[in-house]
Amino acid sequence: MNFSKLEGTGNDFIIIDNRAHFINNFLAKKDLNIETFVQITCNRKKGIGADGLILIEKSSSVNFKWEFFNADGSRASMCGNGARCAARFAFEKEIAPKEMAFETGAGIIKATVNGKTVKVLMTKPYDINLKCKVKTGTKNIEGAFLNTGVPHFVTFVEDIENVDVENLGREIRFHEMFKPEGTNVNFAQFKDGKLFVRTYERGVEGETLACGTGSVAAAIAFSGLFSKEPPITVITRSGEPLTIYFDNQLKEVFLEGNTSWICDGELREEIFG
């Protein structure tokens, strides 16, 4: 089966055109569920390797719809960098024009493709709590909680280079306060006129090089807590920037950044047994 692999500021994704339902037929033939298919395909040693997998499917109302899966096979409603990569894929494969709209679990997403740069109109943030406290085993952690398509807890730290993203991120991600679905966790620090963000990503269950919805959440929390006017530039762990635009009422929130088309290839059936 044919696939493409794209990345956005360090988030990498396998994208498959499933408008003819090829994957559905393949899964039925192999007696395989979609979660296992995703886990094998996204495995960095036995598969292609990626933070997530995107299936492009037909839509009756907009240009296309997607099914988005984290590397562990779980579904996610929204992924900002995944949306940017999916938009570029759809444009270059002539599935959609450069200004497009597509269905996600978080609603209709609009996107504009300008070469390698893609700008997406995110869903309206909700469940915003800028004074959220989480009690861990050793201390109380202050931060902000908000949903930017998926849930995020954002906390501001004094030394982002030495924060324990893996362990502290995992503890907050599975905290009783955020059950049953859990939360993504963003650690942020403002220095040298830029907002640096590191992310423990739910579904990947570790730190990723970038997170679009997390960058948006961090920018909005930073603006609300420290009276910073947008646009706000976020420096992701990959070192690449994302720019977040929004109005005071958060009616329109945009995420913009570069993408890279890594490769096209053919996935052999034998890896699925």
PDB file of C-alpha atoms in Angstrom:
ATOM      1  CA  MET A   1       0.000   0.000   0.000  1.00  0.00           C
ATOM      2  CA  ASN A   2       1.247   3.479  -0.843  1.00  0.00           C
ATOM      3  CA  PHE A   3       2.015   6.010   1.869  1.00  0.00           C
ATOM      4  CA  SER A   4       3.623   9.405   2.295  1.00  0.00           C
ATOM      5  CA  LYS A   5       5.497  10.688   5.316  1.00  0.00           C
ATOM      6  CA  LEU A   6       5.464  14.385   6.224  1.00  0.00           C
ATOM      7  CA  GLU A   7       6.621  16.326   9.228  1.00  0.00           C
ATOM      8  CA  GLY A   8       5.698  19.657  10.757  1.00  0.00           C
ATOM      9  CA  THR A   9       8.306  21.262  13.058  1.00  0.00           C
ATOM     10  CA  GLY A  10       9.460  17.817  14.148  1.00  0.00           C
ATOM     11  CA  ASN A  11       6.102  16.016  14.414  1.00  0.00           C
ATOM     12  CA  ASP A  12       6.118  13.243  11.797  1.00  0.00           C
ATOM     13  CA  PHE A  13       3.088  11.535  10.306  1.00  0.00           C
ATOM     14  CA  ILE A  14       2.307   8.687   7.941  1.00  0.00           C
ATOM     15  CA  ILE A  15      -0.481   9.725   5.570  1.00  0.00           C
ATOM     16  CA  ILE A  16      -2.494   7.281   3.457  1.00  0.00           C
ATOM     17  CA  ASP A  17      -5.149   8.124   0.880  1.00  0.00           C
ATOM     18  CA  ASN A  18      -8.031   5.896   1.992  1.00  0.00           C
ATOM     19  CA  ARG A  19     -10.806   7.410  -0.126  1.00  0.00           C
ATOM     20  CA  ALA A  20     -11.286   4.050  -1.881  1.00  0.00           C
ATOM     21  CA  HIS A  21     -11.418   2.249   1.530  1.00  0.00           C
ATOM     22  CA  PHE A  22      -8.303   0.218   0.765  1.00  0.00           C
ATOM     23  CA  ILE A  23      -7.248   0.081   4.412  1.00  0.00           C
ATOM     24  CA  ASN A  24     -10.675  -1.156   5.501  1.00  0.00           C
ATOM     25  CA  ASN A  25     -10.518  -4.004   2.972  1.00  0.00           C
ATOM     26  CA  PHE A  26      -6.938  -4.840   3.945  1.00  0.00           C
ATOM     27  CA  LEU A  27      -7.815  -5.030   7.648  1.00  0.00           C
ATOM     28  CA  ALA A  28     -10.744  -7.342   6.912  1.00  0.00           C
ATOM     29  CA  LYS A  29      -8.547  -9.608   4.758  1.00  0.00           C
ATOM     30  CA  LYS A  30      -5.836  -9.838   7.420  1.00  0.00           C
ATOM     31  CA  ASP A  31      -8.317 -10.059  10.327  1.00  0.00           C
ATOM     32  CA  LEU A  32      -6.513  -7.071  11.823  1.00  0.00           C
ATOM     33  CA  ASN A  33      -7.889  -4.176  13.868  1.00  0.00           C
ATOM     34  CA  ILE A  34      -6.976  -0.578  13.089  1.00  0.00           C
ATOM     35  CA  GLU A  35      -5.206  -0.040  16.432  1.00  0.00           C
ATOM     36  CA  THR A  36      -2.733  -2.852  15.753  1.00  0.00           C
ATOM     37  CA  PHE A  37      -2.230  -1.646  12.173  1.00  0.00           C
ATOM     38  CA  VAL A  38      -1.328   1.816  13.451  1.00  0.00           C
ATOM     39  CA  GLN A  39       0.969   0.504  16.198  1.00  0.00           C
ATOM     40  CA  ILE A  40       2.946  -1.631  13.735  1.00  0.00           C
ATOM     41  CA  THR A  41       3.137   1.052  11.061  1.00  0.00           C
ATOM     42  CA  CYS A  42       4.243   3.782  13.489  1.00  0.00           C
ATOM     43  CA  ASN A  43       6.832   1.588  15.220  1.00  0.00           C
ATOM     44  CA  ARG A  44      10.258   3.152  14.626  1.00  0.00           C
ATOM     45  CA  LYS A  45      12.095  -0.185  14.479  1.00  0.00           C
ATOM     46  CA  LYS A  46       9.645  -2.624  12.899  1.00  0.00           C
ATOM     47  CA  GLY A  47       7.523  -0.204  10.881  1.00  0.00           C
ATOM     48  CA  ILE A  48       7.928   3.138   9.150  1.00  0.00           C
ATOM     49  CA  GLY A  49       8.025   5.138  12.356  1.00  0.00           C
ATOM     50  CA  ALA A  50       5.937   8.215  13.171  1.00  0.00           C
ATOM     51  CA  ASP A  51       4.179  10.154  15.917  1.00  0.00           C
ATOM     52  CA  GLY A  52       0.846   9.464  14.254  1.00  0.00           C
ATOM     53  CA  LEU A  53      -1.016   8.078  11.258  1.00  0.00           C
ATOM     54  CA  ILE A  54      -3.598   9.918   9.154  1.00  0.00           C
ATOM     55  CA  LEU A  55      -6.161   8.365   6.835  1.00  0.00           C
ATOM     56  CA  ILE A  56      -7.604  10.703   4.200  1.00  0.00           C
ATOM     57  CA  GLU A  57     -11.224   9.837   3.459  1.00  0.00           C
ATOM     58  CA  LYS A  58     -14.146  11.179   1.449  1.00  0.00           C
ATOM     59  CA  SER A  59     -16.453  13.836   2.841  1.00  0.00           C
ATOM     60  CA  SER A  60     -19.923  14.719   1.645  1.00  0.00           C
ATOM     61  CA  SER A  61     -19.726  18.309   2.895  1.00  0.00           C
ATOM     62  CA  VAL A  62     -16.120  19.591   2.599  1.00  0.00           C
ATOM     63  CA  ASN A  63     -12.956  18.678   0.687  1.00  0.00           C
ATOM     64  CA  PHE A  64     -12.155  15.549   2.719  1.00  0.00           C
ATOM     65  CA  LYS A  65     -12.194  14.131   6.215  1.00  0.00           C
ATOM     66  CA  TRP A  66      -9.476  12.485   8.245  1.00  0.00           C
ATOM     67  CA  GLU A  67      -9.095   9.718  10.754  1.00  0.00           C
ATOM     68  CA  PHE A  68      -6.215  10.586  13.061  1.00  0.00           C
ATOM     69  CA  PHE A  69      -4.400   8.031  15.202  1.00  0.00           C
ATOM     70  CA  ASN A  70      -1.633   8.455  17.754  1.00  0.00           C
ATOM     71  CA  ALA A  71       1.337   6.105  17.529  1.00  0.00           C
ATOM     72  CA  ASP A  72      -0.200   3.830  20.195  1.00  0.00           C
ATOM     73  CA  GLY A  73      -3.292   3.279  18.041  1.00  0.00           C
ATOM     74  CA  SER A  74      -5.579   5.582  19.995  1.00  0.00           C
ATOM     75  CA  ARG A  75      -7.709   8.105  18.154  1.00  0.00           C
ATOM     76  CA  ALA A  76      -7.364  11.849  18.663  1.00  0.00           C
ATOM     77  CA  SER A  77      -9.882  14.511  17.758  1.00  0.00           C
ATOM     78  CA  MET A  78      -7.314  17.043  16.625  1.00  0.00           C
ATOM     79  CA  CYS A  79      -3.611  17.526  15.975  1.00  0.00           C
ATOM     80  CA  GLY A  80      -2.363  20.930  14.846  1.00  0.00           C
ATOM     81  CA  ASN A  81       0.809  19.795  13.099  1.00  0.00           C
ATOM     82  CA  GLY A  82      -0.968  16.756  11.715  1.00  0.00           C
ATOM     83  CA  ALA A  83      -3.622  19.070  10.265  1.00  0.00           C
ATOM     84  CA  ARG A  84      -0.935  21.160   8.582  1.00  0.00           C
ATOM     85  CA  CYS A  85       0.696  18.068   7.071  1.00  0.00           C
ATOM     86  CA  ALA A  86      -2.646  16.619   5.959  1.00  0.00           C
ATOM     87  CA  ALA A  87      -3.526  19.904   4.255  1.00  0.00           C
ATOM     88  CA  ARG A  88      -0.271  19.992   2.307  1.00  0.00           C
ATOM     89  CA  PHE A  89      -0.700  16.323   1.308  1.00  0.00           C
ATOM     90  CA  ALA A  90      -4.258  16.942   0.117  1.00  0.00           C
ATOM     91  CA  PHE A  91      -3.242  20.001  -1.914  1.00  0.00           C
ATOM     92  CA  GLU A  92      -0.261  18.382  -3.612  1.00  0.00           C
ATOM     93  CA  LYS A  93      -2.234  15.191  -4.327  1.00  0.00           C
ATOM     94  CA  GLU A  94      -4.977  17.387  -5.885  1.00  0.00           C
ATOM     95  CA  ILE A  95      -7.533  16.221  -3.342  1.00  0.00           C
ATOM     96  CA  ALA A  96      -8.214  19.809  -2.237  1.00  0.00           C
ATOM     97  CA  PRO A  97      -7.427  23.379  -3.380  1.00  0.00           C
ATOM     98  CA  LYS A  98      -4.870  25.535  -1.558  1.00  0.00           C
ATOM     99  CA  GLU A  99      -7.671  26.984   0.595  1.00  0.00           C
ATOM    100  CA  MET A 100      -9.565  24.014   1.960  1.00  0.00           C
ATOM    101  CA  ALA A 101     -11.761  22.640   4.705  1.00  0.00           C
ATOM    102  CA  PHE A 102     -11.772  19.149   6.163  1.00  0.00           C
ATOM    103  CA  GLU A 103     -13.582  17.167   8.833  1.00  0.00           C
ATOM    104  CA  THR A 104     -11.901  16.144  12.094  1.00  0.00           C
ATOM    105  CA  GLY A 105     -13.185  14.765  15.355  1.00  0.00           C
ATOM    106  CA  ALA A 106     -12.958  18.315  16.725  1.00  0.00           C
ATOM    107  CA  GLY A 107     -15.034  19.829  13.904  1.00  0.00           C
ATOM    108  CA  ILE A 108     -14.359  21.440  10.532  1.00  0.00           C
ATOM    109  CA  ILE A 109     -10.780  22.688  10.101  1.00  0.00           C
ATOM    110  CA  LYS A 110      -9.846  25.276   7.479  1.00  0.00           C
ATOM    111  CA  ALA A 111      -6.341  25.481   6.060  1.00  0.00           C
ATOM    112  CA  THR A 112      -4.307  27.491   3.562  1.00  0.00           C
ATOM    113  CA  VAL A 113      -1.254  26.023   1.827  1.00  0.00           C
ATOM    114  CA  ASN A 114       1.483  28.366   0.613  1.00  0.00           C
ATOM    115  CA  GLY A 115       4.363  26.204  -0.565  1.00  0.00           C
ATOM    116  CA  LYS A 116       5.808  24.434   2.466  1.00  0.00           C
ATOM    117  CA  THR A 117       4.085  26.840   4.854  1.00  0.00           C
ATOM    118  CA  VAL A 118       0.630  25.842   6.053  1.00  0.00           C
ATOM    119  CA  LYS A 119      -1.739  27.896   8.187  1.00  0.00           C
ATOM    120  CA  VAL A 120      -4.738  26.257   9.832  1.00  0.00           C
ATOM    121  CA  LEU A 121      -7.743  27.753  11.571  1.00  0.00           C
ATOM    122  CA  MET A 122      -8.007  25.798  14.797  1.00  0.00           C
ATOM    123  CA  THR A 123     -11.176  24.921  16.660  1.00  0.00           C
ATOM    124  CA  LYS A 124     -12.278  27.435  19.279  1.00  0.00           C
ATOM    125  CA  PRO A 125     -10.566  26.687  22.623  1.00  0.00           C
ATOM    126  CA  TYR A 126     -12.828  25.795  25.555  1.00  0.00           C
ATOM    127  CA  ASP A 127     -12.737  24.585  29.162  1.00  0.00           C
ATOM    128  CA  ILE A 128     -10.208  27.329  29.882  1.00  0.00           C
ATOM    129  CA  ASN A 129      -8.919  27.541  33.452  1.00  0.00           C
ATOM    130  CA  LEU A 130      -5.884  29.799  33.833  1.00  0.00           C
ATOM    131  CA  LYS A 131      -5.543  29.002  37.544  1.00  0.00           C
ATOM    132  CA  CYS A 132      -5.313  25.253  37.659  1.00  0.00           C
ATOM    133  CA  LYS A 133      -3.352  23.425  40.368  1.00  0.00           C
ATOM    134  CA  VAL A 134      -2.226  19.815  40.204  1.00  0.00           C
ATOM    135  CA  LYS A 135      -0.931  18.056  43.321  1.00  0.00           C
ATOM    136  CA  THR A 136       1.801  15.550  42.508  1.00  0.00           C
ATOM    137  CA  GLY A 137       3.719  13.312  44.877  1.00  0.00           C
ATOM    138  CA  THR A 138       6.208  16.028  45.748  1.00  0.00           C
ATOM    139  CA  LYS A 139       4.589  19.412  45.159  1.00  0.00           C
ATOM    140  CA  ASN A 140       1.690  21.469  43.878  1.00  0.00           C
ATOM    141  CA  ILE A 141       2.124  22.513  40.258  1.00  0.00           C
ATOM    142  CA  GLU A 142       0.386  25.649  39.059  1.00  0.00           C
ATOM    143  CA  GLY A 143      -0.630  26.054  35.459  1.00  0.00           C
ATOM    144  CA  ALA A 144      -3.461  26.476  33.010  1.00  0.00           C
ATOM    145  CA  PHE A 145      -5.819  23.901  31.575  1.00  0.00           C
ATOM    146  CA  LEU A 146      -7.602  24.317  28.258  1.00  0.00           C
ATOM    147  CA  ASN A 147      -8.847  22.274  25.337  1.00  0.00           C
ATOM    148  CA  THR A 148      -7.535  23.353  21.928  1.00  0.00           C
ATOM    149  CA  GLY A 149      -9.040  20.377  20.118  1.00  0.00           C
ATOM    150  CA  VAL A 150      -7.478  18.035  22.677  1.00  0.00           C
ATOM    151  CA  PRO A 151      -6.813  18.738  26.389  1.00  0.00           C
ATOM    152  CA  HIS A 152      -3.613  20.431  27.561  1.00  0.00           C
ATOM    153  CA  PHE A 153      -2.163  21.350  30.934  1.00  0.00           C
ATOM    154  CA  VAL A 154       0.406  24.163  30.592  1.00  0.00           C
ATOM    155  CA  THR A 155       2.870  25.011  33.335  1.00  0.00           C
ATOM    156  CA  PHE A 156       5.575  27.705  33.244  1.00  0.00           C
ATOM    157  CA  VAL A 157       9.046  26.750  34.449  1.00  0.00           C
ATOM    158  CA  GLU A 158      12.270  28.581  35.260  1.00  0.00           C
ATOM    159  CA  ASP A 159      14.644  26.255  33.398  1.00  0.00           C
ATOM    160  CA  ILE A 160      13.048  24.475  30.472  1.00  0.00           C
ATOM    161  CA  GLU A 161      16.255  22.668  29.528  1.00  0.00           C
ATOM    162  CA  ASN A 162      16.387  20.769  32.799  1.00  0.00           C
ATOM    163  CA  VAL A 163      12.707  20.055  33.417  1.00  0.00           C
ATOM    164  CA  ASP A 164      11.884  16.346  33.758  1.00  0.00           C
ATOM    165  CA  VAL A 165       9.440  16.178  30.854  1.00  0.00           C
ATOM    166  CA  GLU A 166       9.175  12.376  30.750  1.00  0.00           C
ATOM    167  CA  ASN A 167       8.518  11.622  34.406  1.00  0.00           C
ATOM    168  CA  LEU A 168       6.689  14.750  35.534  1.00  0.00           C
ATOM    169  CA  GLY A 169       4.776  14.875  32.262  1.00  0.00           C
ATOM    170  CA  ARG A 170       3.639  11.272  32.676  1.00  0.00           C
ATOM    171  CA  GLU A 171       2.552  11.893  36.277  1.00  0.00           C
ATOM    172  CA  ILE A 172       0.383  14.853  35.265  1.00  0.00           C
ATOM    173  CA  ARG A 173      -0.872  13.165  32.087  1.00  0.00           C
ATOM    174  CA  PHE A 174      -2.390  10.274  34.123  1.00  0.00           C
ATOM    175  CA  HIS A 175      -3.386  12.395  37.140  1.00  0.00           C
ATOM    176  CA  GLU A 176      -6.716  11.658  38.795  1.00  0.00           C
ATOM    177  CA  MET A 177      -7.785  15.232  38.064  1.00  0.00           C
ATOM    178  CA  PHE A 178      -7.800  14.613  34.301  1.00  0.00           C
ATOM    179  CA  LYS A 179      -9.385  11.180  34.148  1.00  0.00           C
ATOM    180  CA  PRO A 180     -10.692   9.378  32.241  1.00  0.00           C
ATOM    181  CA  GLU A 181      -9.078  10.635  29.019  1.00  0.00           C
ATOM    182  CA  GLY A 182      -5.989  12.243  30.547  1.00  0.00           C
ATOM    183  CA  THR A 183      -4.215  15.316  29.244  1.00  0.00           C
ATOM    184  CA  ASN A 184      -1.230  16.439  27.226  1.00  0.00           C
ATOM    185  CA  VAL A 185       1.336  18.365  29.274  1.00  0.00           C
ATOM    186  CA  ASN A 186       3.274  21.434  28.129  1.00  0.00           C
ATOM    187  CA  PHE A 187       6.244  23.005  29.901  1.00  0.00           C
ATOM    188  CA  ALA A 188       6.908  26.603  28.835  1.00  0.00           C
ATOM    189  CA  GLN A 189       9.456  29.320  29.473  1.00  0.00           C
ATOM    190  CA  PHE A 190       9.642  32.851  28.049  1.00  0.00           C
ATOM    191  CA  LYS A 191      13.206  33.901  27.350  1.00  0.00           C
ATOM    192  CA  ASP A 192      15.027  35.973  24.762  1.00  0.00           C
ATOM    193  CA  GLY A 193      11.708  37.341  23.563  1.00  0.00           C
ATOM    194  CA  LYS A 194      10.357  33.900  22.591  1.00  0.00           C
ATOM    195  CA  LEU A 195       8.157  31.271  24.166  1.00  0.00           C
ATOM    196  CA  PHE A 196       9.938  27.907  24.409  1.00  0.00           C
ATOM    197  CA  VAL A 197       7.697  24.861  24.811  1.00  0.00           C
ATOM    198  CA  ARG A 198       8.343  21.180  25.509  1.00  0.00           C
ATOM    199  CA  THR A 199       5.533  18.631  25.384  1.00  0.00           C
ATOM    200  CA  TYR A 200       4.676  15.278  26.893  1.00  0.00           C
ATOM    201  CA  GLU A 201       2.177  14.006  24.352  1.00  0.00           C
ATOM    202  CA  ARG A 202      -0.704  11.738  25.222  1.00  0.00           C
ATOM    203  CA  GLY A 203      -0.904   8.764  22.864  1.00  0.00           C
ATOM    204  CA  VAL A 204       2.786   8.973  22.032  1.00  0.00           C
ATOM    205  CA  GLU A 205       3.493   8.645  25.782  1.00  0.00           C
ATOM    206  CA  GLY A 206       6.692  10.606  25.707  1.00  0.00           C
ATOM    207  CA  GLU A 207       8.203  13.894  24.634  1.00  0.00           C
ATOM    208  CA  THR A 208       7.693  14.910  21.019  1.00  0.00           C
ATOM    209  CA  LEU A 209       9.717  17.428  19.044  1.00  0.00           C
ATOM    210  CA  ALA A 210       6.646  19.620  18.580  1.00  0.00           C
ATOM    211  CA  CYS A 211       2.928  19.776  19.320  1.00  0.00           C
ATOM    212  CA  GLY A 212       0.643  22.132  17.417  1.00  0.00           C
ATOM    213  CA  THR A 213      -2.342  22.083  19.769  1.00  0.00           C
ATOM    214  CA  GLY A 214       0.106  22.320  22.680  1.00  0.00           C
ATOM    215  CA  SER A 215       1.832  25.346  21.166  1.00  0.00           C
ATOM    216  CA  VAL A 216      -1.558  26.991  20.771  1.00  0.00           C
ATOM    217  CA  ALA A 217      -2.482  26.153  24.363  1.00  0.00           C
ATOM    218  CA  ALA A 218       0.828  27.520  25.666  1.00  0.00           C
ATOM    219  CA  ALA A 219       0.475  30.734  23.652  1.00  0.00           C
ATOM    220  CA  ILE A 220      -3.067  31.368  24.878  1.00  0.00           C
ATOM    221  CA  ALA A 221      -2.116  30.603  28.494  1.00  0.00           C
ATOM    222  CA  PHE A 222       0.930  32.874  28.217  1.00  0.00           C
ATOM    223  CA  SER A 223      -1.169  35.690  26.790  1.00  0.00           C
ATOM    224  CA  GLY A 224      -3.824  35.335  29.486  1.00  0.00           C
ATOM    225  CA  LEU A 225      -1.457  35.030  32.418  1.00  0.00           C
ATOM    226  CA  PHE A 226       1.179  37.572  31.383  1.00  0.00           C
ATOM    227  CA  SER A 227      -0.831  39.997  29.202  1.00  0.00           C
ATOM    228  CA  LYS A 228       1.179  39.218  26.061  1.00  0.00           C
ATOM    229  CA  GLU A 229      -0.454  40.359  22.802  1.00  0.00           C
ATOM    230  CA  PRO A 230      -0.566  37.965  19.820  1.00  0.00           C
ATOM    231  CA  PRO A 231       0.839  36.853  17.489  1.00  0.00           C
ATOM    232  CA  ILE A 232       3.081  34.713  19.644  1.00  0.00           C
ATOM    233  CA  THR A 233       6.037  32.737  18.338  1.00  0.00           C
ATOM    234  CA  VAL A 234       6.610  29.379  19.973  1.00  0.00           C
ATOM    235  CA  ILE A 235       9.957  27.616  19.672  1.00  0.00           C
ATOM    236  CA  THR A 236       9.345  23.883  19.686  1.00  0.00           C
ATOM    237  CA  ARG A 237      11.775  21.254  20.952  1.00  0.00           C
ATOM    238  CA  SER A 238      12.976  20.735  17.367  1.00  0.00           C
ATOM    239  CA  GLY A 239      14.118  24.379  17.388  1.00  0.00           C
ATOM    240  CA  GLU A 240      11.646  25.291  14.651  1.00  0.00           C
ATOM    241  CA  PRO A 241       9.086  28.064  15.195  1.00  0.00           C
ATOM    242  CA  LEU A 242       5.315  28.009  15.124  1.00  0.00           C
ATOM    243  CA  THR A 243       3.307  31.224  15.013  1.00  0.00           C
ATOM    244  CA  ILE A 244      -0.042  31.475  16.774  1.00  0.00           C
ATOM    245  CA  TYR A 245      -2.551  34.202  15.910  1.00  0.00           C
ATOM    246  CA  PHE A 246      -5.748  34.868  17.851  1.00  0.00           C
ATOM    247  CA  ASP A 247      -8.165  37.630  18.774  1.00  0.00           C
ATOM    248  CA  ASN A 248      -9.057  38.677  22.312  1.00  0.00           C
ATOM    249  CA  GLN A 249     -12.256  36.640  22.269  1.00  0.00           C
ATOM    250  CA  LEU A 250     -10.512  33.554  20.851  1.00  0.00           C
ATOM    251  CA  LYS A 251     -13.090  33.393  18.073  1.00  0.00           C
ATOM    252  CA  GLU A 252     -10.388  32.652  15.514  1.00  0.00           C
ATOM    253  CA  VAL A 253      -7.133  30.921  16.420  1.00  0.00           C
ATOM    254  CA  PHE A 254      -4.565  30.193  13.708  1.00  0.00           C
ATOM    255  CA  LEU A 255      -1.486  27.975  13.742  1.00  0.00           C
ATOM    256  CA  GLU A 256       1.184  28.563  11.091  1.00  0.00           C
ATOM    257  CA  GLY A 257       4.509  26.903  10.342  1.00  0.00           C
ATOM    258  CA  ASN A 258       6.580  24.982   7.841  1.00  0.00           C
ATOM    259  CA  THR A 259       6.161  21.383   6.739  1.00  0.00           C
ATOM    260  CA  SER A 260       8.537  18.964   5.025  1.00  0.00           C
ATOM    261  CA  TRP A 261       7.612  16.116   2.695  1.00  0.00           C
ATOM    262  CA  ILE A 262       9.988  13.379   3.816  1.00  0.00           C
ATOM    263  CA  CYS A 263       9.217  10.537   1.429  1.00  0.00           C
ATOM    264  CA  ASP A 264       6.716   8.464  -0.527  1.00  0.00           C
ATOM    265  CA  GLY A 265       6.845   4.692  -0.341  1.00  0.00           C
ATOM    266  CA  GLU A 266       5.150   1.337  -0.444  1.00  0.00           C
ATOM    267  CA  LEU A 267       4.300  -0.534   2.733  1.00  0.00           C
ATOM    268  CA  ARG A 268       4.672  -4.326   2.381  1.00  0.00           C
ATOM    269  CA  GLU A 269       2.034  -6.630   3.855  1.00  0.00           C
ATOM    270  CA  GLU A 270       4.519  -9.006   5.489  1.00  0.00           C
ATOM    271  CA  ILE A 271       5.176  -6.721   8.479  1.00  0.00           C
ATOM    272  CA  PHE A 272       1.609  -7.412   9.617  1.00  0.00           C
ATOM    273  CA  GLY A 273       2.198 -11.177   9.764  1.00  0.00           C
TER     274      GLY A 273
END
